[in-house]
Short mmCIF file of C-alpha atoms in Angstrom, two decimals:
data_model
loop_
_atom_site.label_atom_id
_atom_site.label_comp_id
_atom_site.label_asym_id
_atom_site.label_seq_id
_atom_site.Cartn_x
_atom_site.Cartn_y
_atom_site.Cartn_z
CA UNK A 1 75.72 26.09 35.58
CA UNK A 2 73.39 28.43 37.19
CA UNK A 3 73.25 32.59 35.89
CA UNK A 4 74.07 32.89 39.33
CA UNK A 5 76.91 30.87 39.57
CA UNK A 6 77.85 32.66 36.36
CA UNK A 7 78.03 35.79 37.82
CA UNK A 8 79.74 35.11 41.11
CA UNK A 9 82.44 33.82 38.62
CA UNK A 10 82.67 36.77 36.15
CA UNK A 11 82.89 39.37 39.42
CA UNK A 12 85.77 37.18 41.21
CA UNK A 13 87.82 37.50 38.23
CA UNK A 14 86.77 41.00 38.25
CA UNK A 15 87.68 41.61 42.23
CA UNK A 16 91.37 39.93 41.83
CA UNK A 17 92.42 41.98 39.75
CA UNK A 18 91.63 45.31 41.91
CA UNK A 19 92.72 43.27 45.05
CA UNK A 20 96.00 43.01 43.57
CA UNK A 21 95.95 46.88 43.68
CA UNK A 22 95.18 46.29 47.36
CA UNK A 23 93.09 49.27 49.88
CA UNK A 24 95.18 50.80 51.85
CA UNK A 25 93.42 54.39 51.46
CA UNK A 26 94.95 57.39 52.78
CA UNK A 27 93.23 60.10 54.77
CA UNK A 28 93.11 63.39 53.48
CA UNK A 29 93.57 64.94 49.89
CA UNK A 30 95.06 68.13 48.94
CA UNK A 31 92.92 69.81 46.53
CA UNK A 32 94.07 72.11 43.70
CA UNK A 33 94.47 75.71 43.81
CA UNK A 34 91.78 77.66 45.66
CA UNK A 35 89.91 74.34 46.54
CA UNK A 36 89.97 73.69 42.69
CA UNK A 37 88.54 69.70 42.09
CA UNK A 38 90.05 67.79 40.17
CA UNK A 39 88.15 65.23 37.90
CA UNK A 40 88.77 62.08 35.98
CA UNK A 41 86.65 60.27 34.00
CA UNK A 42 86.53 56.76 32.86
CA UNK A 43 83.90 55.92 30.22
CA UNK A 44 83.56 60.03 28.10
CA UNK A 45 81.04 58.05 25.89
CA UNK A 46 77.84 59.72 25.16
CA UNK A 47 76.35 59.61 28.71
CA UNK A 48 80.21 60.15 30.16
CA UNK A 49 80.59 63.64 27.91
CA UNK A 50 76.75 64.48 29.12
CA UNK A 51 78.40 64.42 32.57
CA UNK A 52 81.21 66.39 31.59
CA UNK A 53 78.98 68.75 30.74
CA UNK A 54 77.37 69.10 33.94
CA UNK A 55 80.47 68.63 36.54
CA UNK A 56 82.42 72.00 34.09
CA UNK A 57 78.93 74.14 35.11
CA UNK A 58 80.31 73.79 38.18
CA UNK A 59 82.47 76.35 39.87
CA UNK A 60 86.07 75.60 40.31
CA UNK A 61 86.10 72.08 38.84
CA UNK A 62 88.34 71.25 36.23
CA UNK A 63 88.94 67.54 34.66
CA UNK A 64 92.36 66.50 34.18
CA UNK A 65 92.10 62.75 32.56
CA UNK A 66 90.10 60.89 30.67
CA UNK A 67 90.21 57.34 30.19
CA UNK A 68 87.98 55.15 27.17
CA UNK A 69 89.14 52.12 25.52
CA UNK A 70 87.96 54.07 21.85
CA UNK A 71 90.15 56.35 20.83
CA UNK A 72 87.28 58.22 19.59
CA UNK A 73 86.23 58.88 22.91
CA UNK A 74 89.69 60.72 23.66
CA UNK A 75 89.16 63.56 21.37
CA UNK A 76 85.93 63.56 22.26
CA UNK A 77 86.88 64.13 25.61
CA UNK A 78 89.41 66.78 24.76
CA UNK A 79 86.91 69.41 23.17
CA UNK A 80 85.34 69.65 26.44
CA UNK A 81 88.72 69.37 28.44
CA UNK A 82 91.69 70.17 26.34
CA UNK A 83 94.36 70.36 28.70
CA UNK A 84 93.12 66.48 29.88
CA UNK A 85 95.20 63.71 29.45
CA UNK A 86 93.78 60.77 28.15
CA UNK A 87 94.50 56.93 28.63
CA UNK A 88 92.92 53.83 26.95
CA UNK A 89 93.79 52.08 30.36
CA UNK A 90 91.61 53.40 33.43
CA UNK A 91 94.86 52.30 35.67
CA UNK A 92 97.17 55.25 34.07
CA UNK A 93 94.53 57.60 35.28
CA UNK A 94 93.89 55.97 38.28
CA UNK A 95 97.81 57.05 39.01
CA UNK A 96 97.67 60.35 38.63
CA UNK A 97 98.24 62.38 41.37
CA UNK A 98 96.68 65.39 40.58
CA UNK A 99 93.11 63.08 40.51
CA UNK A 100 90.95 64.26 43.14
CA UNK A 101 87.85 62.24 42.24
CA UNK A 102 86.47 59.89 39.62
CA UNK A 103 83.43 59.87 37.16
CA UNK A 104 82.44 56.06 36.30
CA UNK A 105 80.52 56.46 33.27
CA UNK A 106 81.67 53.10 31.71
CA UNK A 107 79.12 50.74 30.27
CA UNK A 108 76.79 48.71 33.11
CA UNK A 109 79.32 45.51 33.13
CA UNK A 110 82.28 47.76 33.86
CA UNK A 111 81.28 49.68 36.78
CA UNK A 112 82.43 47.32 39.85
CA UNK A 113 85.73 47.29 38.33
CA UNK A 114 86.39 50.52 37.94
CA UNK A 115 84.19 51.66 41.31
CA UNK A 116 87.08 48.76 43.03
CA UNK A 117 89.89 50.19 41.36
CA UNK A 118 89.09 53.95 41.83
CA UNK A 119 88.45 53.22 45.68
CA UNK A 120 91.87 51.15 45.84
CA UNK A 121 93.53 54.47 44.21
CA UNK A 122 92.45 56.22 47.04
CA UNK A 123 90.33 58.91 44.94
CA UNK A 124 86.85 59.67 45.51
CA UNK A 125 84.23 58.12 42.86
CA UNK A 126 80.92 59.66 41.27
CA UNK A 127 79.76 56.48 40.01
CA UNK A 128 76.78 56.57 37.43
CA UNK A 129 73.27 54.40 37.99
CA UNK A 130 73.03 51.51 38.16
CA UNK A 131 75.84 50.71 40.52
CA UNK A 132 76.68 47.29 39.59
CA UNK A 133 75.92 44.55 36.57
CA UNK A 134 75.36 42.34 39.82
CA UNK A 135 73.90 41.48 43.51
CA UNK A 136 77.92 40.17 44.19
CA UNK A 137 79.09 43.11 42.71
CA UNK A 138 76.95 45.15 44.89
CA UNK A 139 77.94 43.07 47.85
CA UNK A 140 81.46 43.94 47.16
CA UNK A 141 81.15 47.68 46.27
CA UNK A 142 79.36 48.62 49.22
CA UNK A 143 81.89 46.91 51.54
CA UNK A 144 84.53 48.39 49.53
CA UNK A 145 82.93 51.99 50.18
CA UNK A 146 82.49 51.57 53.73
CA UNK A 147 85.83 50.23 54.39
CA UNK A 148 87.43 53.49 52.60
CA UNK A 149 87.17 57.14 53.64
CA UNK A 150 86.37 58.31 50.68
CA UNK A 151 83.62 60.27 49.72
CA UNK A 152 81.25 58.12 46.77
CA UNK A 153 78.10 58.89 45.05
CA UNK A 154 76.33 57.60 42.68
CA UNK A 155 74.58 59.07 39.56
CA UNK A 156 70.58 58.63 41.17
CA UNK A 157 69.82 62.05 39.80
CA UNK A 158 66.40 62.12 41.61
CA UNK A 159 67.94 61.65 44.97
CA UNK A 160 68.58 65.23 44.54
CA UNK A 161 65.04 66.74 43.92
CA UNK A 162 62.67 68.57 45.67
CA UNK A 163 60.19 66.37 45.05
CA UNK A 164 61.86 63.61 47.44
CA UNK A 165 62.29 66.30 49.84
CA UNK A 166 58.35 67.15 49.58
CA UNK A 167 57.46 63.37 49.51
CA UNK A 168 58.95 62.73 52.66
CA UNK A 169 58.10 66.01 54.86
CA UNK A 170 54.75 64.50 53.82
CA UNK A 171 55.09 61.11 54.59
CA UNK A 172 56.50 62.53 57.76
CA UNK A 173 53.63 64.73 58.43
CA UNK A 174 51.48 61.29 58.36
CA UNK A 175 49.40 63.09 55.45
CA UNK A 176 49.36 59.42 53.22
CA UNK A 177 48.76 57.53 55.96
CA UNK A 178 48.76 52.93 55.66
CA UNK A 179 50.59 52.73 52.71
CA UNK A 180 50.04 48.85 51.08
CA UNK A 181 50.91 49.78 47.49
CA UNK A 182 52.95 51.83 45.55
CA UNK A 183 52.47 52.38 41.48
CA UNK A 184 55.81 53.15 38.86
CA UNK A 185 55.76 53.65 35.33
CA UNK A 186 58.20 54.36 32.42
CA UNK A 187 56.71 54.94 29.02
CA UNK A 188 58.70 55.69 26.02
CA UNK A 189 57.64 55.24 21.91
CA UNK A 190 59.98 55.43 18.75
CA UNK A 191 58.70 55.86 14.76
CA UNK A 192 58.45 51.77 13.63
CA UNK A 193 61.52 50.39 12.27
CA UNK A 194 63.99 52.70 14.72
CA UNK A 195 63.69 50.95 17.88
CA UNK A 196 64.75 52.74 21.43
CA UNK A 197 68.58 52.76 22.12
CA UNK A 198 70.07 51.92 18.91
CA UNK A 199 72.75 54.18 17.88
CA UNK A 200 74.39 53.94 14.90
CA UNK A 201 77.95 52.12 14.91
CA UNK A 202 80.51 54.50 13.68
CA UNK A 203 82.78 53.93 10.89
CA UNK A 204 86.17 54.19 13.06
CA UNK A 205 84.69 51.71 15.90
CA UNK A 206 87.26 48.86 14.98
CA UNK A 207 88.95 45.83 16.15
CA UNK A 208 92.12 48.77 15.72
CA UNK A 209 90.82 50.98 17.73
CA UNK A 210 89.31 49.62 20.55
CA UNK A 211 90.79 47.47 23.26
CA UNK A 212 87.93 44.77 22.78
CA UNK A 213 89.12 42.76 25.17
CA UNK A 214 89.25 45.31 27.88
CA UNK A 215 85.42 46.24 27.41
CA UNK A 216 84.53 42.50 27.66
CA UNK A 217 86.03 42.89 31.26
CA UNK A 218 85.71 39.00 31.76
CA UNK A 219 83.22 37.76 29.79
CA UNK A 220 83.10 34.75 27.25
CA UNK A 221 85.98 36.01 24.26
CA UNK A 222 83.89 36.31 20.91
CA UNK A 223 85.18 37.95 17.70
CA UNK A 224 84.93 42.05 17.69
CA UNK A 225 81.79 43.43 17.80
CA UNK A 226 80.93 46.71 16.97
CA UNK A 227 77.39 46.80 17.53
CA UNK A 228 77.75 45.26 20.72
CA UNK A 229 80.29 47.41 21.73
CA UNK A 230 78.48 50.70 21.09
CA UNK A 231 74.40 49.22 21.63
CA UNK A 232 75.83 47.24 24.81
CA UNK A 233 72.40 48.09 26.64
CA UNK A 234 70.69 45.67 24.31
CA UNK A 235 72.58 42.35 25.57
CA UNK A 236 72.73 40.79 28.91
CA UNK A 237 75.96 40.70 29.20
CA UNK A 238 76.75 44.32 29.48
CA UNK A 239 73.75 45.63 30.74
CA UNK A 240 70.65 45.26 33.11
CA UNK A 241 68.24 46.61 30.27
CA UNK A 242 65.46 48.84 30.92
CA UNK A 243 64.91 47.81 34.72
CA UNK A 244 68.83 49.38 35.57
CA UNK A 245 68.70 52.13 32.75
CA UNK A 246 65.16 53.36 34.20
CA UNK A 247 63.30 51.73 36.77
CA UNK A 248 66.34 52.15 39.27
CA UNK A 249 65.74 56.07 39.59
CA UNK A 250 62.40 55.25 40.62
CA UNK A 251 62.92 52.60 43.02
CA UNK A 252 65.42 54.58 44.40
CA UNK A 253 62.80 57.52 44.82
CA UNK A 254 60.46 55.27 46.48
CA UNK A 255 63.21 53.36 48.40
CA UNK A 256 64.63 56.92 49.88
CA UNK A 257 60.91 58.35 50.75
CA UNK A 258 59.70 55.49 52.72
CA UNK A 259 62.53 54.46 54.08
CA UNK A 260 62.31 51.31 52.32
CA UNK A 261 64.81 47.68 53.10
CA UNK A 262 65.65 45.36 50.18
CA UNK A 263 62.74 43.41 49.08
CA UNK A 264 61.70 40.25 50.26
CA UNK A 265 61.16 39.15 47.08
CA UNK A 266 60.70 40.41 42.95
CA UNK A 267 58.69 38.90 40.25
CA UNK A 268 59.12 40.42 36.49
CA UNK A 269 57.43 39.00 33.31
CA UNK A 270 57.48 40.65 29.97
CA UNK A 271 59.65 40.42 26.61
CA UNK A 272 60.79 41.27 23.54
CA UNK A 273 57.67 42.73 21.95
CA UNK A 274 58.32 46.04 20.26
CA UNK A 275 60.58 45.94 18.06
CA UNK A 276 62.45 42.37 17.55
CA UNK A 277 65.72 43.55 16.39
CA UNK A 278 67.88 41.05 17.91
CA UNK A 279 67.93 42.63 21.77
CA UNK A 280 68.03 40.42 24.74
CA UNK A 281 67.02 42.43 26.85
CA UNK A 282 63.00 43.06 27.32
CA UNK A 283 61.64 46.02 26.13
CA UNK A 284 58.15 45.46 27.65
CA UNK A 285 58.40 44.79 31.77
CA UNK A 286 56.05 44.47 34.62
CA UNK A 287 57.86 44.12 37.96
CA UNK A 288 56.15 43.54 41.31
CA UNK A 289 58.59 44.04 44.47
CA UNK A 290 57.27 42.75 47.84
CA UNK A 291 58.48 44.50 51.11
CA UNK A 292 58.26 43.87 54.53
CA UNK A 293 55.17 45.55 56.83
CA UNK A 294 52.49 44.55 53.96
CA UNK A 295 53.87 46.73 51.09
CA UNK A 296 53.71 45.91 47.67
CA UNK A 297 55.51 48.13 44.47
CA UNK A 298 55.06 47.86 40.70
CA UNK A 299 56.58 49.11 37.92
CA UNK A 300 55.84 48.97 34.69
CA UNK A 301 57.20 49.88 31.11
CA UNK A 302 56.79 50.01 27.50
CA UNK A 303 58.85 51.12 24.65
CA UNK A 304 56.03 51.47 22.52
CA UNK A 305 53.31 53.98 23.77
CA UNK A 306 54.38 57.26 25.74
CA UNK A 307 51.38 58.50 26.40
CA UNK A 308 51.68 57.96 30.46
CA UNK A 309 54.78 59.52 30.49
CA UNK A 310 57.04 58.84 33.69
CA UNK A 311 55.46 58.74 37.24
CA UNK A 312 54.75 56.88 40.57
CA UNK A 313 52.45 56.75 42.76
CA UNK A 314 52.41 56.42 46.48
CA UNK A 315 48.66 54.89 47.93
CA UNK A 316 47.91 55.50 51.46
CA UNK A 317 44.81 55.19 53.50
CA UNK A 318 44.81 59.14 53.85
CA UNK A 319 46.27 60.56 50.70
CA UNK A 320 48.14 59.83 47.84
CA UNK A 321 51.52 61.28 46.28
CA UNK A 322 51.66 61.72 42.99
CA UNK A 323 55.32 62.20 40.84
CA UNK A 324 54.71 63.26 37.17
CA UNK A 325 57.27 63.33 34.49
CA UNK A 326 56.22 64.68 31.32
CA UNK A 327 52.60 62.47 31.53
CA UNK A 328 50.43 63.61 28.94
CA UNK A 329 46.68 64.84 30.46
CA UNK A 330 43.71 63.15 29.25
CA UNK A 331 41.61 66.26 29.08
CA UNK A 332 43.79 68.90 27.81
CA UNK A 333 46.32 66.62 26.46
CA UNK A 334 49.23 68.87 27.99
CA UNK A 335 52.28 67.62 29.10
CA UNK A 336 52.24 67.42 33.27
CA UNK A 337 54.67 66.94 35.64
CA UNK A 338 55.56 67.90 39.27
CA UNK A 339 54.59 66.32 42.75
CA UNK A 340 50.82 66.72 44.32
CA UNK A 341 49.17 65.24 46.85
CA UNK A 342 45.60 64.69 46.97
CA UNK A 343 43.42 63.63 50.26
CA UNK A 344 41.43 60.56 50.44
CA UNK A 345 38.08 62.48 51.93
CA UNK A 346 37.16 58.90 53.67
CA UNK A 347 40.04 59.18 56.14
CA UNK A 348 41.24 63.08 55.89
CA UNK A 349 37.75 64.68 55.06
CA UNK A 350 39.42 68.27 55.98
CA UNK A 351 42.74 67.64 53.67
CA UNK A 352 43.57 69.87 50.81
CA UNK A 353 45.54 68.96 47.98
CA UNK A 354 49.20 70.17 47.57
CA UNK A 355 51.46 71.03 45.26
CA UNK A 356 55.65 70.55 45.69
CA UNK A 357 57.46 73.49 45.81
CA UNK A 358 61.09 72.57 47.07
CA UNK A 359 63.37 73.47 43.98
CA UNK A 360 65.64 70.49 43.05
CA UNK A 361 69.54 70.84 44.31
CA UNK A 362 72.35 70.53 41.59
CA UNK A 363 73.18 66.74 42.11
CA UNK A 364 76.79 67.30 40.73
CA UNK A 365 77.33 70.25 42.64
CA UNK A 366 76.18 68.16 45.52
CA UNK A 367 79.05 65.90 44.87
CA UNK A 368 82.01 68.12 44.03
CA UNK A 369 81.40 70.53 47.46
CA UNK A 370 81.37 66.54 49.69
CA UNK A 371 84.93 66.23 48.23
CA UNK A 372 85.51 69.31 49.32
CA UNK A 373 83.59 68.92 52.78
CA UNK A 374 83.65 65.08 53.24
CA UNK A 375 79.66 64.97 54.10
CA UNK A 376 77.60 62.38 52.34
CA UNK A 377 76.53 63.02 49.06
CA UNK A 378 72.74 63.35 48.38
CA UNK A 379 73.18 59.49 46.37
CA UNK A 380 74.74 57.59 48.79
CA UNK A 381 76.48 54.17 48.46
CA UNK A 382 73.61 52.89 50.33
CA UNK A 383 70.54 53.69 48.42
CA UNK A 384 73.18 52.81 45.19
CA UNK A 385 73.51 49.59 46.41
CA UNK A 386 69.56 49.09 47.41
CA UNK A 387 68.32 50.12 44.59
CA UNK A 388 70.94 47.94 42.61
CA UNK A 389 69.75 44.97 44.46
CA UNK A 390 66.32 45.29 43.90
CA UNK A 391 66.80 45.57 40.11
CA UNK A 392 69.00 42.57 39.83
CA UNK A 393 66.45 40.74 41.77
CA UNK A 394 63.66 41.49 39.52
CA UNK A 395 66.18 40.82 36.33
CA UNK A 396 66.39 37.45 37.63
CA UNK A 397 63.22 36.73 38.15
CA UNK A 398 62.96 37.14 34.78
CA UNK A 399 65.56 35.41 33.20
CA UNK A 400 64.77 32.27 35.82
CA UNK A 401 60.91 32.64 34.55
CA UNK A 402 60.28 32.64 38.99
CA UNK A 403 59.88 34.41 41.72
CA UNK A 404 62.99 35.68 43.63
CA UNK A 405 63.37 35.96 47.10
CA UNK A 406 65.98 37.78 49.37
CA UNK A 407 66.09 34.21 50.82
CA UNK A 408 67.27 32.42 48.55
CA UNK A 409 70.04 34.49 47.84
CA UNK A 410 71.03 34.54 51.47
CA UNK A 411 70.72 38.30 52.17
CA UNK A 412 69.34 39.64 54.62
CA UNK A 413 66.52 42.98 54.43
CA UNK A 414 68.83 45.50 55.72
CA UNK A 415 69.14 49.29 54.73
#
């Protein structure tokens, strides 16, 4: 049986269940008090309460419900919110009336479930990077979305910056010119012996309380597991690894700024090299995406070496565009970081270099005033589901030890 065939499997069981639910949407919601949002959250793990965090900085937003299948998580959940009500099943909150929206913070597996669910419940949905475990999952989330009236976003934090504002005025502005290639990187290190993402497994995560068969959402029953219930990034079942923890904010940056289809097709190589602690998924990655009109993108990652930082950049005939996160300089040895452009003198011998200076707009802000507007939120469905694609595609190049092409997985290059 083919991974692919696999996964069409796993979603289908996935998509009954939220079909029984059915989508008849309705049109309008009534907001709380004084245009007072209402959240929910399913998934206030570590990454959900980080969110938490960031939707209560905004004015007039409030959560209501939580939903985690660890108890832990609900009094977790309850310092930041203590009038919330909490569930272990998603579907109780899901009912609530007084739900205006939904934060899907849930592990990677999880997400097309609960995005399905949330949409059939006729609630609007923030739902964190990457979108979907899967290229069928995206399929069906993206229909989903654009069958409902609901406003959805998704957590592509960088969709919100002024540096994609800058990049594209000048990629408008012609100032980069042909562009054939385009350069990503994610570097990370860790002391040896305490390898990148492995949290420690706390004393109260039991078979008791946890609904263990909940979190595996489909896949193969095994005995409980607390390690891969709370380090579920390290194994392909839950997650995408590095390419949808990381490299999906950065396609998605490059997707968004030149306007970018799927790709045609993905090649990835790399492995377990760092640290071999019994992770699946790779912690060293080189990815080459190939896109139509004679464009080529890499990315590339290490857990072991930071030096580099985060960055991409964008290689024209004229210029190039340069996005820095926390690179170290080789001269100073400072940390840099910030958007520049810088003139190639053979075809722009009168350019300057430039420096970005749009400030970056509060992505969860963003969100809560579309629920209250209904406009598009800056991290559309669209670039969710792009950028989801291309990261599955390069994930199974991987695992398949081949090239993948949009081809052969009978989709078709559209935005």
């Amino acid at each position: 049986m083919t991974h692919k065939t696999i996964e069409r499997r796993q979603f289908l069981k996935q998509a009954a269940a939220s079909a029984a639910i059915g989508l008849a949407l309705p049109g309008g919601r009534v907001l709380g008090a004084n245009d007072r949002v209402r959240l929910g959250i399913i998934g206030p793990g570590a990454r959900g309460q980080e969110l938490m965090k960031e939707f209560l900085k905004v004015a007039d937003v409030e959560f209501v419900a939580a939903a985690d299948v660890f108890t832990r998580r609900h009094e977790e959940a309850k310092k930041l919110a203590p009038a919330a009500k909490t569930f272990d099943d998603h579907r109780r909150l899901l009912d609530l009336k007084d739900v205006d929206a939904v934060i899907v913070a849930t592990p990677l597996h999880c997400h097309s479930r609960h995005f399905l669910d949330t949409l059939a419940a006729g609630k609007d949905l923030y739902c964190e990077k990457t979108m979907t475990w899967s290229i069928a999952e995206a399929e069906a989330c993206v229909e989903a979305a654009k069958k409902s009236n609901r406003v959805v976003g998704v957590g592509l934090q960088h969709q919100s910056s002024g540096e994609l504002a800058d990049a594209k005025q000048w990629l408008k502005d012609g100032l980069a010119g042909k562009i054939t290639s385009v350069e990503s990187w994610m570097s990370r290190n860790t002391p040896r012996g305490k390898a990148q993402w492995v949290r420690q497994v706390p004393s109260d995560c039991t078979e008791a309380n946890v609904r263990w068969d909940a979190f595996l959402n489909g896949r193969p029953r095994r005995p409980f597991d607390g390690n891969q219930f709370i380090n579920w990034r390290l194994f392909w079942d839950f997650s995408g690894g590095n390419v949808t923890e990381n490299m999906v904010h950065q396609i998605a940056f490059v997707m968004r700024a030149l306007d970018l289809p799927l790709p045609t097709s993905a090649y990835m190589s790399g492995g377990v090299f760092s640290e071999k602690d019994g992770r699946e998924v790779p912690d060293t990655i080189a990815v080459t995406l190939d896109f139509p009109n004679d464009l080529v993108v890499t990315w590339q990652s290490t857990f072991s070496n930071k030096y580099y930082g985060i960055g991409d950049r964008i290689l024209g005939s004229h210029g190039t565009i340069e996005r820095l996160m926390g690179a170290t300089d080789m001269v100073t040895g400072k940390s840099q970081s910030g958007l520049r452009y810088y003139p190639e003198k053979d075809n722009r011998s009168n350019g300057v270099a430039l420096e970005g200076q749009t400030k970056d707009l509060n992505h969860y802000a963003n969100f809560v005033e579309c629920v209250r507007s209904r406009k598009v939120p800056n991290a559309p469905v669209d670039i969710g589901y792009r950028s989801a694609v291309a990261g599955h595609m390069a994930n199974m190049s991987y695992r398949q030890k081949q090239r993948v092409t949009l081809e052969s997985l009978g989709l078709t290059a559209r935005k």
